[in-house]
Amino acid sequence: MSVDFPALGIPRWDQPLAEEHPAGLMLRLAEINRLRSVATVERETGIAMSEVKVGRSLDRLAGFVDSDEDRIAADAFLHGTGAKVMVRGQQVSIKRDLERRSRRVCPACLAESPHARFWWDLAFVASCPRHGCLLEDRCCCAGRTPLTWRDGRIGGCRACDTGDLAGARPEPASASLRDVDAYLLGRLGVVSVGNLPLLDALPLSEAVDVLERVGALSRGGYTKRWPDARSLGLTWNDLLAEGYGVLAKGRLPAALDGAFDAGAAAGAGPTLTTAYGWFYHWLNGKGGRSFSEDLFRIVLDHAEGRFVVDKRARAAMLPPTETCTLVEAAARCGVTQGVMRDILEQKGLLDRPKERGRPFRIPDAEILAIAAVLRDSVDARGAAALLGTTVRVVADLGALGLIKPYVTGGRRTKHAHVYLRAEVQAVLERLATGLPSRVCTEEDETTLTAAAHAYAVPLAALCREALEGRLGLYGCLATGVNLQALIVRREEMLVTRRRLRDADLRWPSPIAQSASSAAHTT
């Protein structure tokens, strides 16, 4: 990889070392070139520290140090979706989990090799699991200056020339901090530790959230307000350690006992939404069973040992069996009982009228299949968005048999049609397959959607003509594959319009009337 311009003030360069992230490499470049601040490296290379902290400009940094970009990015924090970053395949929160201004170091690690490790920047890590000591965030000089990413040395601050944490005596970490940090860094491949299935099933950022909330439940007990580390008089890392100890040692039921008893003493009713104060509302808000079935099952089992649990909450947690009731089916599919009944009737799975005291028993395999389909389905508005058209055109396509609802809307306005996303997308694929990508239309061309309005022909009818080979399509605009991007020729549109009129003595048809009225209003 070539360097765009020389960095005149950076004569000494080096390759990234083990566990060294790009920001640490830039700081080390400042140190080996004896610069007072990393700002000089930023100025000479034109690469901002704030950029490499979230995985940007890595190709340029790789060029300067004559390294592969993949090697530079191996331990980088790469910007993901929303306020998240990815590191070593795990997702963490930028605001909560990533130290972006202050720095921390392990003195014992520095003594072994003077370079920054990426995991020193993770706020949920407080200690080094290899040396059993706390991470240090201040220089060992007389001023005890906080370490920042504006310094010029890894083991010291820019306010002094003498401080060097590589020779400092580290402070031992508590066993609880070492345990939780070892687990979290084990998720990142830094050390090897045992498994904790409840947490292993969650993304790392969510696992940290669970540790914090379980720790708050254990220390704070029952309360309506959501507690945090400050209100409990703890550091955030100590709160995580508390949560890890509770889960690792199987003490969550005991923590729930304490919260339930305190809530009962405070007059809280025996229901899931009241008995455990804020904790159940947090878990339910995260998605309940869909967030963590193991965690939700522990809470539900505890509740059932203390009071009668609402049947829908119980149904949502029952393990799969050969058959299930309508209530259980609705809970598993995430729909109302009325919608579930309509779906089952349309599928022919309800073979008798409803009878009081005699619940329906539906094959569990059928419910699992329906739930899987509903998770990847769209309503009429969603289908219209995929096609780049209106809900009315979606209905017209259904009337012509081009797309068929998986579930037809019923009970007046209680629920709408449900379409399979794959079937809607298949219509577009059939129309657009083999078409060249175009930047714009020619003078004698227009788009399929515009033609429907201009020539007062139903858009659904034009789709049918194109699918059956009676209307040619000559390209697809690069703006995206939908009905608005397909290109037709005006001359062929005139022929198609006449053919449709001649073939249908009732022209304009009910479908066409909507297109005709739309054309007159424009």
Short mmCIF file of N, CA and C in Angstrom, two decimals, residues 315-425:
data_model
loop_
_atom_site.label_atom_id
_atom_site.label_comp_id
_atom_site.label_asym_id
_atom_site.label_seq_id
_atom_site.Cartn_x
_atom_site.Cartn_y
_atom_site.Cartn_z
N ALA A 315 -48.06 -19.33 29.25
CA ALA A 315 -48.10 -19.97 27.93
C ALA A 315 -46.90 -19.60 27.10
N ALA A 316 -46.46 -18.35 27.25
CA ALA A 316 -45.31 -17.91 26.45
C ALA A 316 -44.03 -18.63 26.83
N MET A 317 -43.99 -19.22 28.05
CA MET A 317 -42.77 -19.85 28.50
C MET A 317 -42.83 -21.37 28.51
N LEU A 318 -44.01 -21.94 28.21
CA LEU A 318 -44.10 -23.40 28.22
C LEU A 318 -43.19 -24.01 27.16
N PRO A 319 -42.52 -25.10 27.45
CA PRO A 319 -41.69 -25.74 26.43
C PRO A 319 -42.56 -26.35 25.34
N PRO A 320 -42.01 -26.50 24.13
CA PRO A 320 -42.79 -27.09 23.05
C PRO A 320 -43.30 -28.49 23.41
N THR A 321 -44.56 -28.75 23.07
CA THR A 321 -45.16 -30.06 23.25
C THR A 321 -45.77 -30.49 21.93
N GLU A 322 -46.43 -31.65 21.93
CA GLU A 322 -47.02 -32.13 20.69
C GLU A 322 -48.18 -31.26 20.23
N THR A 323 -48.95 -30.73 21.19
CA THR A 323 -50.06 -29.84 20.87
C THR A 323 -50.04 -28.66 21.82
N CYS A 324 -50.77 -27.61 21.45
CA CYS A 324 -50.89 -26.45 22.34
C CYS A 324 -52.29 -25.86 22.18
N THR A 325 -52.70 -25.07 23.14
CA THR A 325 -54.01 -24.43 23.10
C THR A 325 -53.95 -23.16 22.26
N LEU A 326 -55.11 -22.58 22.01
CA LEU A 326 -55.18 -21.34 21.25
C LEU A 326 -54.44 -20.21 21.98
N VAL A 327 -54.59 -20.18 23.30
CA VAL A 327 -53.91 -19.14 24.10
C VAL A 327 -52.40 -19.29 23.97
N GLU A 328 -51.91 -20.53 24.09
CA GLU A 328 -50.48 -20.77 23.97
C GLU A 328 -49.98 -20.45 22.56
N ALA A 329 -50.77 -20.83 21.55
CA ALA A 329 -50.37 -20.54 20.17
C ALA A 329 -50.27 -19.05 19.93
N ALA A 330 -51.24 -18.27 20.43
CA ALA A 330 -51.20 -16.82 20.25
C ALA A 330 -49.99 -16.22 20.93
N ALA A 331 -49.65 -16.72 22.13
CA ALA A 331 -48.49 -16.19 22.85
C ALA A 331 -47.20 -16.49 22.10
N ARG A 332 -47.08 -17.69 21.55
CA ARG A 332 -45.85 -18.05 20.84
C ARG A 332 -45.70 -17.28 19.52
N CYS A 333 -46.82 -16.98 18.88
CA CYS A 333 -46.77 -16.27 17.60
C CYS A 333 -46.77 -14.76 17.77
N GLY A 334 -47.02 -14.28 18.99
CA GLY A 334 -47.00 -12.84 19.23
C GLY A 334 -48.18 -12.11 18.63
N VAL A 335 -49.37 -12.77 18.54
CA VAL A 335 -50.58 -12.14 18.00
C VAL A 335 -51.71 -12.31 19.01
N THR A 336 -52.84 -11.62 18.74
CA THR A 336 -54.00 -11.77 19.62
C THR A 336 -54.68 -13.11 19.35
N GLN A 337 -55.53 -13.51 20.28
CA GLN A 337 -56.24 -14.77 20.10
C GLN A 337 -57.17 -14.72 18.89
N GLY A 338 -57.78 -13.54 18.65
CA GLY A 338 -58.66 -13.41 17.49
C GLY A 338 -57.93 -13.61 16.18
N VAL A 339 -56.75 -12.99 16.07
CA VAL A 339 -55.95 -13.14 14.85
C VAL A 339 -55.48 -14.59 14.72
N MET A 340 -55.08 -15.19 15.85
CA MET A 340 -54.63 -16.57 15.80
C MET A 340 -55.75 -17.49 15.34
N ARG A 341 -56.97 -17.23 15.81
CA ARG A 341 -58.11 -18.06 15.39
C ARG A 341 -58.35 -17.93 13.89
N ASP A 342 -58.25 -16.70 13.37
CA ASP A 342 -58.43 -16.49 11.93
C ASP A 342 -57.37 -17.25 11.12
N ILE A 343 -56.13 -17.18 11.58
CA ILE A 343 -55.05 -17.87 10.87
C ILE A 343 -55.30 -19.38 10.85
N LEU A 344 -55.68 -19.92 12.01
CA LEU A 344 -55.89 -21.37 12.09
C LEU A 344 -57.10 -21.79 11.26
N GLU A 345 -58.15 -20.96 11.22
CA GLU A 345 -59.32 -21.29 10.40
C GLU A 345 -58.95 -21.30 8.92
N GLN A 346 -58.14 -20.31 8.49
CA GLN A 346 -57.76 -20.25 7.09
C GLN A 346 -56.82 -21.40 6.72
N LYS A 347 -56.09 -21.92 7.69
CA LYS A 347 -55.21 -23.05 7.44
C LYS A 347 -55.93 -24.40 7.63
N GLY A 348 -57.20 -24.34 8.00
CA GLY A 348 -57.96 -25.58 8.19
C GLY A 348 -57.57 -26.35 9.43
N LEU A 349 -57.06 -25.67 10.44
CA LEU A 349 -56.59 -26.35 11.64
C LEU A 349 -57.61 -26.33 12.78
N LEU A 350 -58.72 -25.64 12.61
CA LEU A 350 -59.81 -25.66 13.58
C LEU A 350 -60.97 -26.41 12.94
N ASP A 351 -61.18 -27.65 13.39
CA ASP A 351 -62.12 -28.54 12.71
C ASP A 351 -63.49 -28.61 13.36
N ARG A 352 -63.77 -27.71 14.31
CA ARG A 352 -65.07 -27.74 14.98
C ARG A 352 -65.37 -26.36 15.53
N PRO A 353 -66.63 -26.08 15.85
CA PRO A 353 -66.97 -24.79 16.46
C PRO A 353 -66.37 -24.66 17.86
N LYS A 354 -66.28 -23.42 18.31
CA LYS A 354 -65.76 -23.15 19.65
C LYS A 354 -66.74 -23.66 20.69
N GLU A 355 -66.24 -24.37 21.72
CA GLU A 355 -67.07 -24.90 22.80
C GLU A 355 -66.47 -24.52 24.14
N ARG A 356 -67.32 -24.02 25.02
CA ARG A 356 -66.85 -23.62 26.34
C ARG A 356 -66.36 -24.84 27.13
N GLY A 357 -65.19 -24.71 27.73
CA GLY A 357 -64.63 -25.80 28.53
C GLY A 357 -63.91 -26.85 27.72
N ARG A 358 -63.85 -26.67 26.40
CA ARG A 358 -63.16 -27.65 25.56
C ARG A 358 -62.18 -26.91 24.65
N PRO A 359 -60.98 -26.64 25.12
CA PRO A 359 -60.03 -25.84 24.34
C PRO A 359 -59.57 -26.58 23.09
N PHE A 360 -59.22 -25.79 22.08
CA PHE A 360 -58.65 -26.36 20.87
C PHE A 360 -57.25 -26.89 21.18
N ARG A 361 -56.86 -27.97 20.52
CA ARG A 361 -55.50 -28.49 20.61
C ARG A 361 -54.92 -28.49 19.21
N ILE A 362 -53.90 -27.65 19.01
CA ILE A 362 -53.30 -27.48 17.68
C ILE A 362 -51.93 -28.13 17.67
N PRO A 363 -51.59 -28.85 16.60
CA PRO A 363 -50.25 -29.47 16.53
C PRO A 363 -49.16 -28.42 16.71
N ASP A 364 -48.24 -28.73 17.60
CA ASP A 364 -47.18 -27.77 17.90
C ASP A 364 -46.32 -27.46 16.68
N ALA A 365 -46.09 -28.45 15.83
CA ALA A 365 -45.27 -28.21 14.64
C ALA A 365 -45.90 -27.16 13.74
N GLU A 366 -47.24 -27.16 13.66
CA GLU A 366 -47.93 -26.17 12.85
C GLU A 366 -47.73 -24.76 13.42
N ILE A 367 -47.80 -24.65 14.73
CA ILE A 367 -47.65 -23.34 15.37
C ILE A 367 -46.22 -22.83 15.20
N LEU A 368 -45.24 -23.72 15.34
CA LEU A 368 -43.85 -23.30 15.14
C LEU A 368 -43.63 -22.82 13.71
N ALA A 369 -44.26 -23.51 12.73
CA ALA A 369 -44.12 -23.09 11.33
C ALA A 369 -44.79 -21.73 11.10
N ILE A 370 -45.98 -21.54 11.67
CA ILE A 370 -46.68 -20.26 11.52
C ILE A 370 -45.88 -19.13 12.17
N ALA A 371 -45.33 -19.39 13.35
CA ALA A 371 -44.54 -18.35 14.04
C ALA A 371 -43.32 -17.97 13.22
N ALA A 372 -42.66 -18.96 12.60
CA ALA A 372 -41.49 -18.67 11.77
C ALA A 372 -41.87 -17.82 10.58
N VAL A 373 -43.02 -18.12 9.97
CA VAL A 373 -43.46 -17.34 8.81
C VAL A 373 -43.81 -15.92 9.22
N LEU A 374 -44.52 -15.76 10.33
CA LEU A 374 -44.93 -14.43 10.77
C LEU A 374 -43.73 -13.55 11.10
N ARG A 375 -42.64 -14.16 11.55
CA ARG A 375 -41.45 -13.36 11.85
C ARG A 375 -40.84 -12.76 10.59
N ASP A 376 -41.08 -13.37 9.43
CA ASP A 376 -40.52 -12.86 8.18
C ASP A 376 -41.63 -12.45 7.22
N SER A 377 -42.66 -11.80 7.75
CA SER A 377 -43.78 -11.38 6.93
C SER A 377 -43.96 -9.87 7.02
N VAL A 378 -44.78 -9.33 6.13
CA VAL A 378 -45.07 -7.90 6.12
C VAL A 378 -46.57 -7.72 5.91
N ASP A 379 -47.08 -6.59 6.37
CA ASP A 379 -48.48 -6.28 6.06
C ASP A 379 -48.54 -5.57 4.71
N ALA A 380 -49.72 -5.06 4.35
CA ALA A 380 -49.88 -4.43 3.05
C ALA A 380 -48.97 -3.21 2.91
N ARG A 381 -48.80 -2.45 3.97
CA ARG A 381 -47.91 -1.28 3.91
C ARG A 381 -46.46 -1.71 3.69
N GLY A 382 -46.06 -2.79 4.39
CA GLY A 382 -44.70 -3.28 4.20
C GLY A 382 -44.48 -3.81 2.80
N ALA A 383 -45.48 -4.52 2.25
CA ALA A 383 -45.36 -5.02 0.89
C ALA A 383 -45.28 -3.86 -0.10
N ALA A 384 -46.07 -2.82 0.14
CA ALA A 384 -46.03 -1.64 -0.74
C ALA A 384 -44.66 -0.98 -0.70
N ALA A 385 -44.05 -0.92 0.50
CA ALA A 385 -42.72 -0.31 0.62
C ALA A 385 -41.68 -1.13 -0.14
N LEU A 386 -41.79 -2.47 -0.08
CA LEU A 386 -40.84 -3.32 -0.81
C LEU A 386 -40.98 -3.13 -2.32
N LEU A 387 -42.22 -2.98 -2.78
CA LEU A 387 -42.46 -2.85 -4.22
C LEU A 387 -42.27 -1.43 -4.71
N GLY A 388 -42.23 -0.46 -3.81
CA GLY A 388 -42.12 0.94 -4.22
C GLY A 388 -43.41 1.46 -4.81
N THR A 389 -44.54 1.10 -4.20
CA THR A 389 -45.84 1.51 -4.73
C THR A 389 -46.79 1.76 -3.57
N THR A 390 -48.11 1.64 -3.84
CA THR A 390 -49.11 1.94 -2.83
C THR A 390 -49.82 0.68 -2.36
N VAL A 391 -50.55 0.82 -1.26
CA VAL A 391 -51.31 -0.30 -0.72
C VAL A 391 -52.37 -0.75 -1.72
N ARG A 392 -52.96 0.20 -2.47
CA ARG A 392 -53.99 -0.16 -3.46
C ARG A 392 -53.41 -1.05 -4.56
N VAL A 393 -52.20 -0.75 -5.00
CA VAL A 393 -51.58 -1.58 -6.03
C VAL A 393 -51.28 -2.97 -5.48
N VAL A 394 -50.91 -3.08 -4.22
CA VAL A 394 -50.68 -4.39 -3.61
C VAL A 394 -51.97 -5.20 -3.64
N ALA A 395 -53.10 -4.55 -3.33
CA ALA A 395 -54.39 -5.23 -3.38
C ALA A 395 -54.72 -5.67 -4.81
N ASP A 396 -54.41 -4.79 -5.79
CA ASP A 396 -54.66 -5.14 -7.19
C ASP A 396 -53.81 -6.34 -7.63
N LEU A 397 -52.54 -6.37 -7.20
CA LEU A 397 -51.68 -7.51 -7.52
C LEU A 397 -52.25 -8.79 -6.93
N GLY A 398 -52.82 -8.68 -5.73
CA GLY A 398 -53.45 -9.84 -5.14
C GLY A 398 -54.69 -10.27 -5.90
N ALA A 399 -55.49 -9.30 -6.40
CA ALA A 399 -56.69 -9.62 -7.17
C ALA A 399 -56.34 -10.32 -8.47
N LEU A 400 -55.19 -10.00 -9.04
CA LEU A 400 -54.75 -10.64 -10.29
C LEU A 400 -54.00 -11.94 -10.03
N GLY A 401 -53.81 -12.29 -8.76
CA GLY A 401 -53.13 -13.53 -8.44
C GLY A 401 -51.62 -13.47 -8.53
N LEU A 402 -51.04 -12.27 -8.62
CA LEU A 402 -49.59 -12.15 -8.73
C LEU A 402 -48.90 -12.32 -7.38
N ILE A 403 -49.55 -11.88 -6.32
CA ILE A 403 -49.08 -12.16 -4.97
C ILE A 403 -50.28 -12.61 -4.16
N LYS A 404 -50.08 -13.57 -3.30
CA LYS A 404 -51.17 -14.13 -2.53
C LYS A 404 -50.90 -13.92 -1.04
N PRO A 405 -51.86 -13.34 -0.30
CA PRO A 405 -51.64 -13.15 1.14
C PRO A 405 -51.46 -14.49 1.85
N TYR A 406 -50.53 -14.51 2.79
CA TYR A 406 -50.39 -15.69 3.62
C TYR A 406 -51.58 -15.79 4.58
N VAL A 407 -52.01 -14.64 5.08
CA VAL A 407 -53.21 -14.56 5.92
C VAL A 407 -54.05 -13.41 5.40
N THR A 408 -55.30 -13.67 5.08
CA THR A 408 -56.18 -12.59 4.62
C THR A 408 -56.76 -11.87 5.81
N GLY A 409 -56.87 -10.56 5.70
CA GLY A 409 -57.44 -9.77 6.78
C GLY A 409 -58.87 -10.17 7.04
N GLY A 410 -59.27 -10.15 8.28
CA GLY A 410 -60.63 -10.54 8.62
C GLY A 410 -61.14 -9.76 9.79
N ARG A 411 -62.34 -10.11 10.23
CA ARG A 411 -62.95 -9.44 11.37
C ARG A 411 -62.92 -7.93 11.17
N ARG A 412 -63.37 -7.54 9.99
CA ARG A 412 -63.40 -6.13 9.58
C ARG A 412 -62.01 -5.52 9.66
N THR A 413 -61.75 -4.66 10.63
CA THR A 413 -60.45 -3.95 10.65
C THR A 413 -59.56 -4.45 11.78
N LYS A 414 -59.84 -5.64 12.33
CA LYS A 414 -59.03 -6.09 13.47
C LYS A 414 -57.59 -6.39 13.06
N HIS A 415 -57.39 -6.95 11.89
CA HIS A 415 -56.02 -7.14 11.41
C HIS A 415 -56.02 -7.15 9.89
N ALA A 416 -54.89 -6.89 9.31
CA ALA A 416 -54.77 -6.71 7.86
C ALA A 416 -54.18 -7.95 7.22
N HIS A 417 -54.11 -7.90 5.88
CA HIS A 417 -53.47 -8.98 5.15
C HIS A 417 -52.01 -9.13 5.60
N VAL A 418 -51.52 -10.36 5.57
CA VAL A 418 -50.12 -10.63 5.86
C VAL A 418 -49.52 -11.30 4.63
N TYR A 419 -48.40 -10.75 4.16
CA TYR A 419 -47.73 -11.27 2.97
C TYR A 419 -46.36 -11.82 3.35
N LEU A 420 -45.95 -12.86 2.67
CA LEU A 420 -44.60 -13.38 2.85
C LEU A 420 -43.62 -12.45 2.15
N ARG A 421 -42.62 -12.01 2.88
CA ARG A 421 -41.63 -11.09 2.30
C ARG A 421 -40.96 -11.71 1.07
N ALA A 422 -40.66 -13.01 1.14
CA ALA A 422 -39.97 -13.67 0.03
C ALA A 422 -40.84 -13.66 -1.23
N GLU A 423 -42.16 -13.83 -1.09
CA GLU A 423 -43.04 -13.85 -2.25
C GLU A 423 -43.14 -12.47 -2.89
N VAL A 424 -43.18 -11.44 -2.05
CA VAL A 424 -43.23 -10.07 -2.59
C VAL A 424 -41.94 -9.76 -3.35
N GLN A 425 -40.82 -10.14 -2.75
CA GLN A 425 -39.54 -9.89 -3.41
C GLN A 425 -39.38 -10.74 -4.67
#
